[in-house]
């Protein structure tokens, strides 16, 4: 059995999903779209839970929101769980009413009852359940309180189908009846619900029905009714009239079921927001938090763990494997492949796993605490100056983890040109794959200032993206848009939720190490092992060196004109993590000398920083390029993202290196 989880954004939907399911059955994309879906096995083994994108209404504004409506029309679910914020019922119940009108068995999870209580809101849940016609279970999804009861009530026999029917007024009710007579049966869905959605201009419903009938008469009837509504009630549109009717219905329910007492003292959320959403102190707070996170990631916590793992891989694991291979009389070719290629290459990337998981832990902490929404509010004021709004910054923030889901998240942006701009700018964000390169170089050249150097790279990516947005907006004219975002109350995240969120973000890196990075590393090792003279050649005489020597001079003005650096950059197009694994293979020496020691003799602090900037800004990885192609449906924009990335990276790295030389910095 399948159950669908619906709710507004920031109502605790993800927390509830994590509580009700033991683990993900799978994570994939909805058919035909690249919006991620999560399917989890319910912990009581009674079925699966489908986590749908957060929406405010069944009538979608963007493509990712359309997923929820399409699932309603075509999904094979047995019931609906609707999670609502108890402290924001007036807004949340708009979606609830539309789901009730749909007519599927449903249960409501009344979340954040603790927040509502702190605001002086008292809810008579029994009376509310009676008015809505479905079971209501009060819960606190963040802590799991009440979720067991919700799970116990989650069966087809205990879920109820509401008989709720809103009176939309004589004009609309007559129109609904006329449209219902014209509609054919559609997958057992209520004709009344379909008619209301057509009147509400729901493009998903319209497109589905347009495949099986001519809607010209329906359109005529709606336009005729809209004129009458405008004349009689003075409404701008029939959609606005429907919204107000639902709002009046909701207000009548709340007046009967909810009481509110005045609370004199300010909540701690309001006190904190006075600082973190301030145009000046908000930016300072954000930078300060990021600096602290990088300090913990690269100095206080991450560095000792990575050093320990490095010693383990290069010492006991590598040495033990060498003894085993020699005892088994394995051929030198296979020995070299395993020791230099696999252990040397992949192991050189795995040493950074602790730092990546630590960073993801703190990013999850910021998300679950409610702070990330505040960052978008702060950035809205800046992005408005370059033709975007704060909603565009959300995909950019997601891009800090991985550019691919960041680009996918741009689907939430309603205006196509703003969405295109955001897609083109997201690769400028420093994804977790680049962290392996930063970790290597900051540990060698910037031991005392690791956090500051990494922070400067993240900030540089944001600044470059903002400047490019201004330039691109001169050619890609965007429409004026309004940014609206939910600011949830601050919460103390649950350890279980944090750990699960951290693992979900970081497991992709570990999976890559065992698949994509492994394959890429073996290819790099083979190219460095074989040359025109045969096998086991000197690195400088390998096919990899011969090819890289052709392009290496191009990077000399940037401070890293060696063939080894050029080869590493070339492999970075496949995946940025392979840059370090390539270096581990290319710079491998039999006496066990560390990569850090070799790099310190090849680069200077200035050329190392220039190299990191180039890694930050140059061509997106293969997966990101493919996603850009799919999201824009254009080879032109895909090629543009590659070309402009190279040009920007080369220009800024050139300025940094040559400017630094003129000033005598980092030589």
mmCIF file with all atom_site columns, C-alpha atoms in Angstrom, residues 148-317:
data_model
loop_
_atom_site.group_PDB
_atom_site.id
_atom_site.type_symbol
_atom_site.label_atom_id
_atom_site.label_alt_id
_atom_site.label_comp_id
_atom_site.label_asym_id
_atom_site.label_entity_id
_atom_site.label_seq_id
_atom_site.pdbx_PDB_ins_code
_atom_site.Cartn_x
_atom_site.Cartn_y
_atom_site.Cartn_z
_atom_site.occupancy
_atom_site.B_iso_or_equiv
_atom_site.pdbx_formal_charge
_atom_site.auth_seq_id
_atom_site.auth_comp_id
_atom_site.auth_asym_id
_atom_site.auth_atom_id
_atom_site.pdbx_PDB_model_num
ATOM 1   C CA . UNK A 1 148 ? 3.379   6.566  16.813  1.00 0.00 ? 148 UNK A CA 1
ATOM 2   C CA . UNK A 1 149 ? -0.313  7.301  17.204  1.00 0.00 ? 149 UNK A CA 1
ATOM 3   C CA . UNK A 1 150 ? -0.409  8.739  13.698  1.00 0.00 ? 150 UNK A CA 1
ATOM 4   C CA . UNK A 1 151 ? 1.247   5.573  12.389  1.00 0.00 ? 151 UNK A CA 1
ATOM 5   C CA . UNK A 1 152 ? -1.206  3.363  14.286  1.00 0.00 ? 152 UNK A CA 1
ATOM 6   C CA . UNK A 1 153 ? -4.113  5.217  12.656  1.00 0.00 ? 153 UNK A CA 1
ATOM 7   C CA . UNK A 1 154 ? -2.573  4.849  9.222   1.00 0.00 ? 154 UNK A CA 1
ATOM 8   C CA . UNK A 1 155 ? -4.655  2.109  7.670   1.00 0.00 ? 155 UNK A CA 1
ATOM 9   C CA . UNK A 1 156 ? -7.258  2.135  4.961   1.00 0.00 ? 156 UNK A CA 1
ATOM 10  C CA . UNK A 1 157 ? -9.933  1.071  7.469   1.00 0.00 ? 157 UNK A CA 1
ATOM 11  C CA . UNK A 1 158 ? -9.197  3.933  9.882   1.00 0.00 ? 158 UNK A CA 1
ATOM 12  C CA . UNK A 1 159 ? -8.687  6.722  7.324   1.00 0.00 ? 159 UNK A CA 1
ATOM 13  C CA . UNK A 1 160 ? -11.832 8.630  6.406   1.00 0.00 ? 160 UNK A CA 1
ATOM 14  C CA . UNK A 1 161 ? -13.046 10.307 3.265   1.00 0.00 ? 161 UNK A CA 1
ATOM 15  C CA . UNK A 1 162 ? -14.451 13.737 4.046   1.00 0.00 ? 162 UNK A CA 1
ATOM 16  C CA . UNK A 1 163 ? -17.857 14.753 2.751   1.00 0.00 ? 163 UNK A CA 1
ATOM 17  C CA . UNK A 1 164 ? -16.902 18.417 2.997   1.00 0.00 ? 164 UNK A CA 1
ATOM 18  C CA . UNK A 1 165 ? -18.406 20.702 0.357   1.00 0.00 ? 165 UNK A CA 1
ATOM 19  C CA . UNK A 1 166 ? -17.743 24.418 0.159   1.00 0.00 ? 166 UNK A CA 1
ATOM 20  C CA . UNK A 1 167 ? -20.492 26.659 -1.155  1.00 0.00 ? 167 UNK A CA 1
ATOM 21  C CA . UNK A 1 168 ? -18.707 28.873 -3.694  1.00 0.00 ? 168 UNK A CA 1
ATOM 22  C CA . UNK A 1 169 ? -21.792 30.998 -4.350  1.00 0.00 ? 169 UNK A CA 1
ATOM 23  C CA . UNK A 1 170 ? -24.612 30.657 -6.901  1.00 0.00 ? 170 UNK A CA 1
ATOM 24  C CA . UNK A 1 171 ? -22.574 31.741 -9.947  1.00 0.00 ? 171 UNK A CA 1
ATOM 25  C CA . UNK A 1 172 ? -19.680 29.349 -9.294  1.00 0.00 ? 172 UNK A CA 1
ATOM 26  C CA . UNK A 1 173 ? -21.909 26.468 -8.205  1.00 0.00 ? 173 UNK A CA 1
ATOM 27  C CA . UNK A 1 174 ? -23.915 26.781 -11.424 1.00 0.00 ? 174 UNK A CA 1
ATOM 28  C CA . UNK A 1 175 ? -20.678 26.858 -13.416 1.00 0.00 ? 175 UNK A CA 1
ATOM 29  C CA . UNK A 1 176 ? -19.405 23.743 -11.597 1.00 0.00 ? 176 UNK A CA 1
ATOM 30  C CA . UNK A 1 177 ? -22.607 21.864 -12.477 1.00 0.00 ? 177 UNK A CA 1
ATOM 31  C CA . UNK A 1 178 ? -22.349 22.899 -16.151 1.00 0.00 ? 178 UNK A CA 1
ATOM 32  C CA . UNK A 1 179 ? -18.701 21.789 -16.388 1.00 0.00 ? 179 UNK A CA 1
ATOM 33  C CA . UNK A 1 180 ? -19.389 18.504 -14.582 1.00 0.00 ? 180 UNK A CA 1
ATOM 34  C CA . UNK A 1 181 ? -21.974 17.598 -17.226 1.00 0.00 ? 181 UNK A CA 1
ATOM 35  C CA . UNK A 1 182 ? -19.344 18.107 -19.938 1.00 0.00 ? 182 UNK A CA 1
ATOM 36  C CA . UNK A 1 183 ? -16.569 16.142 -18.237 1.00 0.00 ? 183 UNK A CA 1
ATOM 37  C CA . UNK A 1 184 ? -15.907 12.468 -18.997 1.00 0.00 ? 184 UNK A CA 1
ATOM 38  C CA . UNK A 1 185 ? -14.935 10.085 -16.187 1.00 0.00 ? 185 UNK A CA 1
ATOM 39  C CA . UNK A 1 186 ? -11.243 10.380 -15.325 1.00 0.00 ? 186 UNK A CA 1
ATOM 40  C CA . UNK A 1 187 ? -9.637  7.647  -13.246 1.00 0.00 ? 187 UNK A CA 1
ATOM 41  C CA . UNK A 1 188 ? -12.374 7.659  -10.563 1.00 0.00 ? 188 UNK A CA 1
ATOM 42  C CA . UNK A 1 189 ? -11.582 11.289 -9.683  1.00 0.00 ? 189 UNK A CA 1
ATOM 43  C CA . UNK A 1 190 ? -14.486 13.468 -8.524  1.00 0.00 ? 190 UNK A CA 1
ATOM 44  C CA . UNK A 1 191 ? -15.932 15.484 -11.408 1.00 0.00 ? 191 UNK A CA 1
ATOM 45  C CA . UNK A 1 192 ? -16.615 18.320 -8.968  1.00 0.00 ? 192 UNK A CA 1
ATOM 46  C CA . UNK A 1 193 ? -12.921 18.481 -8.009  1.00 0.00 ? 193 UNK A CA 1
ATOM 47  C CA . UNK A 1 194 ? -11.873 18.465 -11.679 1.00 0.00 ? 194 UNK A CA 1
ATOM 48  C CA . UNK A 1 195 ? -14.361 21.238 -12.450 1.00 0.00 ? 195 UNK A CA 1
ATOM 49  C CA . UNK A 1 196 ? -13.109 23.391 -9.556  1.00 0.00 ? 196 UNK A CA 1
ATOM 50  C CA . UNK A 1 197 ? -9.501  22.917 -10.692 1.00 0.00 ? 197 UNK A CA 1
ATOM 51  C CA . UNK A 1 198 ? -10.371 23.912 -14.259 1.00 0.00 ? 198 UNK A CA 1
ATOM 52  C CA . UNK A 1 199 ? -12.059 27.059 -12.955 1.00 0.00 ? 199 UNK A CA 1
ATOM 53  C CA . UNK A 1 200 ? -8.961  27.687 -10.796 1.00 0.00 ? 200 UNK A CA 1
ATOM 54  C CA . UNK A 1 201 ? -6.782  27.477 -13.962 1.00 0.00 ? 201 UNK A CA 1
ATOM 55  C CA . UNK A 1 202 ? -4.786  24.455 -12.766 1.00 0.00 ? 202 UNK A CA 1
ATOM 56  C CA . UNK A 1 203 ? -2.564  23.816 -15.804 1.00 0.00 ? 203 UNK A CA 1
ATOM 57  C CA . UNK A 1 204 ? -1.813  20.200 -14.838 1.00 0.00 ? 204 UNK A CA 1
ATOM 58  C CA . UNK A 1 205 ? -5.493  19.250 -14.685 1.00 0.00 ? 205 UNK A CA 1
ATOM 59  C CA . UNK A 1 206 ? -6.181  21.220 -17.834 1.00 0.00 ? 206 UNK A CA 1
ATOM 60  C CA . UNK A 1 207 ? -3.398  19.492 -19.802 1.00 0.00 ? 207 UNK A CA 1
ATOM 61  C CA . UNK A 1 208 ? -4.588  16.049 -18.688 1.00 0.00 ? 208 UNK A CA 1
ATOM 62  C CA . UNK A 1 209 ? -8.202  16.704 -19.644 1.00 0.00 ? 209 UNK A CA 1
ATOM 63  C CA . UNK A 1 210 ? -7.195  18.398 -22.892 1.00 0.00 ? 210 UNK A CA 1
ATOM 64  C CA . UNK A 1 211 ? -5.851  15.033 -24.044 1.00 0.00 ? 211 UNK A CA 1
ATOM 65  C CA . UNK A 1 212 ? -9.301  13.432 -23.924 1.00 0.00 ? 212 UNK A CA 1
ATOM 66  C CA . UNK A 1 213 ? -11.740 16.283 -24.659 1.00 0.00 ? 213 UNK A CA 1
ATOM 67  C CA . UNK A 1 214 ? -12.181 19.685 -26.269 1.00 0.00 ? 214 UNK A CA 1
ATOM 68  C CA . UNK A 1 215 ? -12.125 22.360 -23.559 1.00 0.00 ? 215 UNK A CA 1
ATOM 69  C CA . UNK A 1 216 ? -13.229 25.288 -25.736 1.00 0.00 ? 216 UNK A CA 1
ATOM 70  C CA . UNK A 1 217 ? -16.807 25.247 -24.383 1.00 0.00 ? 217 UNK A CA 1
ATOM 71  C CA . UNK A 1 218 ? -15.478 24.945 -20.806 1.00 0.00 ? 218 UNK A CA 1
ATOM 72  C CA . UNK A 1 219 ? -13.232 27.970 -21.394 1.00 0.00 ? 219 UNK A CA 1
ATOM 73  C CA . UNK A 1 220 ? -16.178 29.964 -22.728 1.00 0.00 ? 220 UNK A CA 1
ATOM 74  C CA . UNK A 1 221 ? -18.302 29.130 -19.687 1.00 0.00 ? 221 UNK A CA 1
ATOM 75  C CA . UNK A 1 222 ? -15.484 30.093 -17.284 1.00 0.00 ? 222 UNK A CA 1
ATOM 76  C CA . UNK A 1 223 ? -14.843 33.433 -19.016 1.00 0.00 ? 223 UNK A CA 1
ATOM 77  C CA . UNK A 1 224 ? -18.552 34.239 -19.045 1.00 0.00 ? 224 UNK A CA 1
ATOM 78  C CA . UNK A 1 225 ? -18.823 33.450 -15.323 1.00 0.00 ? 225 UNK A CA 1
ATOM 79  C CA . UNK A 1 226 ? -15.698 35.485 -14.578 1.00 0.00 ? 226 UNK A CA 1
ATOM 80  C CA . UNK A 1 227 ? -17.290 38.586 -16.117 1.00 0.00 ? 227 UNK A CA 1
ATOM 81  C CA . UNK A 1 228 ? -20.336 38.136 -13.882 1.00 0.00 ? 228 UNK A CA 1
ATOM 82  C CA . UNK A 1 229 ? -18.108 37.714 -10.805 1.00 0.00 ? 229 UNK A CA 1
ATOM 83  C CA . UNK A 1 230 ? -16.154 40.846 -11.669 1.00 0.00 ? 230 UNK A CA 1
ATOM 84  C CA . UNK A 1 231 ? -19.323 42.885 -12.191 1.00 0.00 ? 231 UNK A CA 1
ATOM 85  C CA . UNK A 1 232 ? -21.199 41.662 -9.122  1.00 0.00 ? 232 UNK A CA 1
ATOM 86  C CA . UNK A 1 233 ? -18.378 41.268 -6.568  1.00 0.00 ? 233 UNK A CA 1
ATOM 87  C CA . UNK A 1 234 ? -15.660 43.529 -7.959  1.00 0.00 ? 234 UNK A CA 1
ATOM 88  C CA . UNK A 1 235 ? -13.053 40.726 -7.942  1.00 0.00 ? 235 UNK A CA 1
ATOM 89  C CA . UNK A 1 236 ? -10.063 40.899 -10.278 1.00 0.00 ? 236 UNK A CA 1
ATOM 90  C CA . UNK A 1 237 ? -10.316 37.240 -11.269 1.00 0.00 ? 237 UNK A CA 1
ATOM 91  C CA . UNK A 1 238 ? -12.356 34.115 -10.686 1.00 0.00 ? 238 UNK A CA 1
ATOM 92  C CA . UNK A 1 239 ? -9.299  32.487 -9.085  1.00 0.00 ? 239 UNK A CA 1
ATOM 93  C CA . UNK A 1 240 ? -9.143  35.209 -6.469  1.00 0.00 ? 240 UNK A CA 1
ATOM 94  C CA . UNK A 1 241 ? -12.839 34.727 -5.800  1.00 0.00 ? 241 UNK A CA 1
ATOM 95  C CA . UNK A 1 242 ? -12.319 30.976 -5.207  1.00 0.00 ? 242 UNK A CA 1
ATOM 96  C CA . UNK A 1 243 ? -9.419  31.674 -2.864  1.00 0.00 ? 243 UNK A CA 1
ATOM 97  C CA . UNK A 1 244 ? -11.469 34.127 -0.798  1.00 0.00 ? 244 UNK A CA 1
ATOM 98  C CA . UNK A 1 245 ? -14.394 31.692 -0.544  1.00 0.00 ? 245 UNK A CA 1
ATOM 99  C CA . UNK A 1 246 ? -12.052 29.012 0.797   1.00 0.00 ? 246 UNK A CA 1
ATOM 100 C CA . UNK A 1 247 ? -10.522 31.558 3.143   1.00 0.00 ? 247 UNK A CA 1
ATOM 101 C CA . UNK A 1 248 ? -13.942 32.499 4.500   1.00 0.00 ? 248 UNK A CA 1
ATOM 102 C CA . UNK A 1 249 ? -14.774 28.834 5.020   1.00 0.00 ? 249 UNK A CA 1
ATOM 103 C CA . UNK A 1 250 ? -11.476 28.274 6.868   1.00 0.00 ? 250 UNK A CA 1
ATOM 104 C CA . UNK A 1 251 ? -12.027 31.355 9.030   1.00 0.00 ? 251 UNK A CA 1
ATOM 105 C CA . UNK A 1 252 ? -15.468 30.084 10.045  1.00 0.00 ? 252 UNK A CA 1
ATOM 106 C CA . UNK A 1 253 ? -13.894 26.764 11.119  1.00 0.00 ? 253 UNK A CA 1
ATOM 107 C CA . UNK A 1 254 ? -11.077 28.455 13.048  1.00 0.00 ? 254 UNK A CA 1
ATOM 108 C CA . UNK A 1 255 ? -13.532 30.772 14.802  1.00 0.00 ? 255 UNK A CA 1
ATOM 109 C CA . UNK A 1 256 ? -15.304 27.673 16.084  1.00 0.00 ? 256 UNK A CA 1
ATOM 110 C CA . UNK A 1 257 ? -12.240 25.558 16.939  1.00 0.00 ? 257 UNK A CA 1
ATOM 111 C CA . UNK A 1 258 ? -9.366  27.907 17.799  1.00 0.00 ? 258 UNK A CA 1
ATOM 112 C CA . UNK A 1 259 ? -8.860  30.486 20.535  1.00 0.00 ? 259 UNK A CA 1
ATOM 113 C CA . UNK A 1 260 ? -5.878  32.773 20.866  1.00 0.00 ? 260 UNK A CA 1
ATOM 114 C CA . UNK A 1 261 ? -4.559  34.415 24.003  1.00 0.00 ? 261 UNK A CA 1
ATOM 115 C CA . UNK A 1 262 ? -2.298  37.443 23.859  1.00 0.00 ? 262 UNK A CA 1
ATOM 116 C CA . UNK A 1 263 ? 1.386   36.794 24.530  1.00 0.00 ? 263 UNK A CA 1
ATOM 117 C CA . UNK A 1 264 ? 3.243   39.883 25.687  1.00 0.00 ? 264 UNK A CA 1
ATOM 118 C CA . UNK A 1 265 ? 6.850   38.777 25.529  1.00 0.00 ? 265 UNK A CA 1
ATOM 119 C CA . UNK A 1 266 ? 8.700   38.418 22.244  1.00 0.00 ? 266 UNK A CA 1
ATOM 120 C CA . UNK A 1 267 ? 9.579   34.900 21.139  1.00 0.00 ? 267 UNK A CA 1
ATOM 121 C CA . UNK A 1 268 ? 13.238  33.955 20.869  1.00 0.00 ? 268 UNK A CA 1
ATOM 122 C CA . UNK A 1 269 ? 12.681  33.563 17.100  1.00 0.00 ? 269 UNK A CA 1
ATOM 123 C CA . UNK A 1 270 ? 11.727  37.255 16.820  1.00 0.00 ? 270 UNK A CA 1
ATOM 124 C CA . UNK A 1 271 ? 14.702  38.287 18.954  1.00 0.00 ? 271 UNK A CA 1
ATOM 125 C CA . UNK A 1 272 ? 17.188  36.285 16.872  1.00 0.00 ? 272 UNK A CA 1
ATOM 126 C CA . UNK A 1 273 ? 15.641  37.420 13.575  1.00 0.00 ? 273 UNK A CA 1
ATOM 127 C CA . UNK A 1 274 ? 16.153  41.055 14.538  1.00 0.00 ? 274 UNK A CA 1
ATOM 128 C CA . UNK A 1 275 ? 19.875  40.328 14.182  1.00 0.00 ? 275 UNK A CA 1
ATOM 129 C CA . UNK A 1 276 ? 20.245  37.605 11.543  1.00 0.00 ? 276 UNK A CA 1
ATOM 130 C CA . UNK A 1 277 ? 17.868  39.186 9.003   1.00 0.00 ? 277 UNK A CA 1
ATOM 131 C CA . UNK A 1 278 ? 19.357  42.659 9.396   1.00 0.00 ? 278 UNK A CA 1
ATOM 132 C CA . UNK A 1 279 ? 20.901  43.895 6.142   1.00 0.00 ? 279 UNK A CA 1
ATOM 133 C CA . UNK A 1 280 ? 24.296  44.464 7.792   1.00 0.00 ? 280 UNK A CA 1
ATOM 134 C CA . UNK A 1 281 ? 24.483  42.169 10.825  1.00 0.00 ? 281 UNK A CA 1
ATOM 135 C CA . UNK A 1 282 ? 22.796  39.370 8.870   1.00 0.00 ? 282 UNK A CA 1
ATOM 136 C CA . UNK A 1 283 ? 25.654  39.185 6.362   1.00 0.00 ? 283 UNK A CA 1
ATOM 137 C CA . UNK A 1 284 ? 28.253  39.394 9.149   1.00 0.00 ? 284 UNK A CA 1
ATOM 138 C CA . UNK A 1 285 ? 26.474  36.611 11.054  1.00 0.00 ? 285 UNK A CA 1
ATOM 139 C CA . UNK A 1 286 ? 26.346  34.408 7.944   1.00 0.00 ? 286 UNK A CA 1
ATOM 140 C CA . UNK A 1 287 ? 30.052  34.873 7.215   1.00 0.00 ? 287 UNK A CA 1
ATOM 141 C CA . UNK A 1 288 ? 30.909  34.299 10.868  1.00 0.00 ? 288 UNK A CA 1
ATOM 142 C CA . UNK A 1 289 ? 28.933  31.049 10.960  1.00 0.00 ? 289 UNK A CA 1
ATOM 143 C CA . UNK A 1 290 ? 30.546  29.817 7.749   1.00 0.00 ? 290 UNK A CA 1
ATOM 144 C CA . UNK A 1 291 ? 34.009  30.651 9.120   1.00 0.00 ? 291 UNK A CA 1
ATOM 145 C CA . UNK A 1 292 ? 33.252  28.722 12.315  1.00 0.00 ? 292 UNK A CA 1
ATOM 146 C CA . UNK A 1 293 ? 31.980  25.745 10.293  1.00 0.00 ? 293 UNK A CA 1
ATOM 147 C CA . UNK A 1 294 ? 35.113  25.705 8.132   1.00 0.00 ? 294 UNK A CA 1
ATOM 148 C CA . UNK A 1 295 ? 37.276  26.030 11.237  1.00 0.00 ? 295 UNK A CA 1
ATOM 149 C CA . UNK A 1 296 ? 35.610  22.954 12.707  1.00 0.00 ? 296 UNK A CA 1
ATOM 150 C CA . UNK A 1 297 ? 35.735  21.111 9.379   1.00 0.00 ? 297 UNK A CA 1
ATOM 151 C CA . UNK A 1 298 ? 39.344  21.754 8.405   1.00 0.00 ? 298 UNK A CA 1
ATOM 152 C CA . UNK A 1 299 ? 41.077  22.431 11.720  1.00 0.00 ? 299 UNK A CA 1
ATOM 153 C CA . UNK A 1 300 ? 39.560  21.368 15.007  1.00 0.00 ? 300 UNK A CA 1
ATOM 154 C CA . UNK A 1 301 ? 37.657  18.224 13.995  1.00 0.00 ? 301 UNK A CA 1
ATOM 155 C CA . UNK A 1 302 ? 38.273  17.305 10.360  1.00 0.00 ? 302 UNK A CA 1
ATOM 156 C CA . UNK A 1 303 ? 42.043  17.618 10.119  1.00 0.00 ? 303 UNK A CA 1
ATOM 157 C CA . UNK A 1 304 ? 42.945  15.117 12.916  1.00 0.00 ? 304 UNK A CA 1
ATOM 158 C CA . UNK A 1 305 ? 40.457  12.570 11.562  1.00 0.00 ? 305 UNK A CA 1
ATOM 159 C CA . UNK A 1 306 ? 41.730  12.935 7.985   1.00 0.00 ? 306 UNK A CA 1
ATOM 160 C CA . UNK A 1 307 ? 45.351  12.662 9.168   1.00 0.00 ? 307 UNK A CA 1
ATOM 161 C CA . UNK A 1 308 ? 44.482  9.476  11.049  1.00 0.00 ? 308 UNK A CA 1
ATOM 162 C CA . UNK A 1 309 ? 42.727  7.987  8.008   1.00 0.00 ? 309 UNK A CA 1
ATOM 163 C CA . UNK A 1 310 ? 45.621  9.013  5.748   1.00 0.00 ? 310 UNK A CA 1
ATOM 164 C CA . UNK A 1 311 ? 48.100  7.276  8.037   1.00 0.00 ? 311 UNK A CA 1
ATOM 165 C CA . UNK A 1 312 ? 45.901  4.176  8.100   1.00 0.00 ? 312 UNK A CA 1
ATOM 166 C CA . UNK A 1 313 ? 45.600  3.958  4.309   1.00 0.00 ? 313 UNK A CA 1
ATOM 167 C CA . UNK A 1 314 ? 49.211  4.829  3.436   1.00 0.00 ? 314 UNK A CA 1
ATOM 168 C CA . UNK A 1 315 ? 50.607  2.721  6.292   1.00 0.00 ? 315 UNK A CA 1
ATOM 169 C CA . UNK A 1 316 ? 48.979  -0.526 7.455   1.00 0.00 ? 316 UNK A CA 1
ATOM 170 C CA . UNK A 1 317 ? 46.529  -0.906 4.542   1.00 0.00 ? 317 UNK A CA 1
#
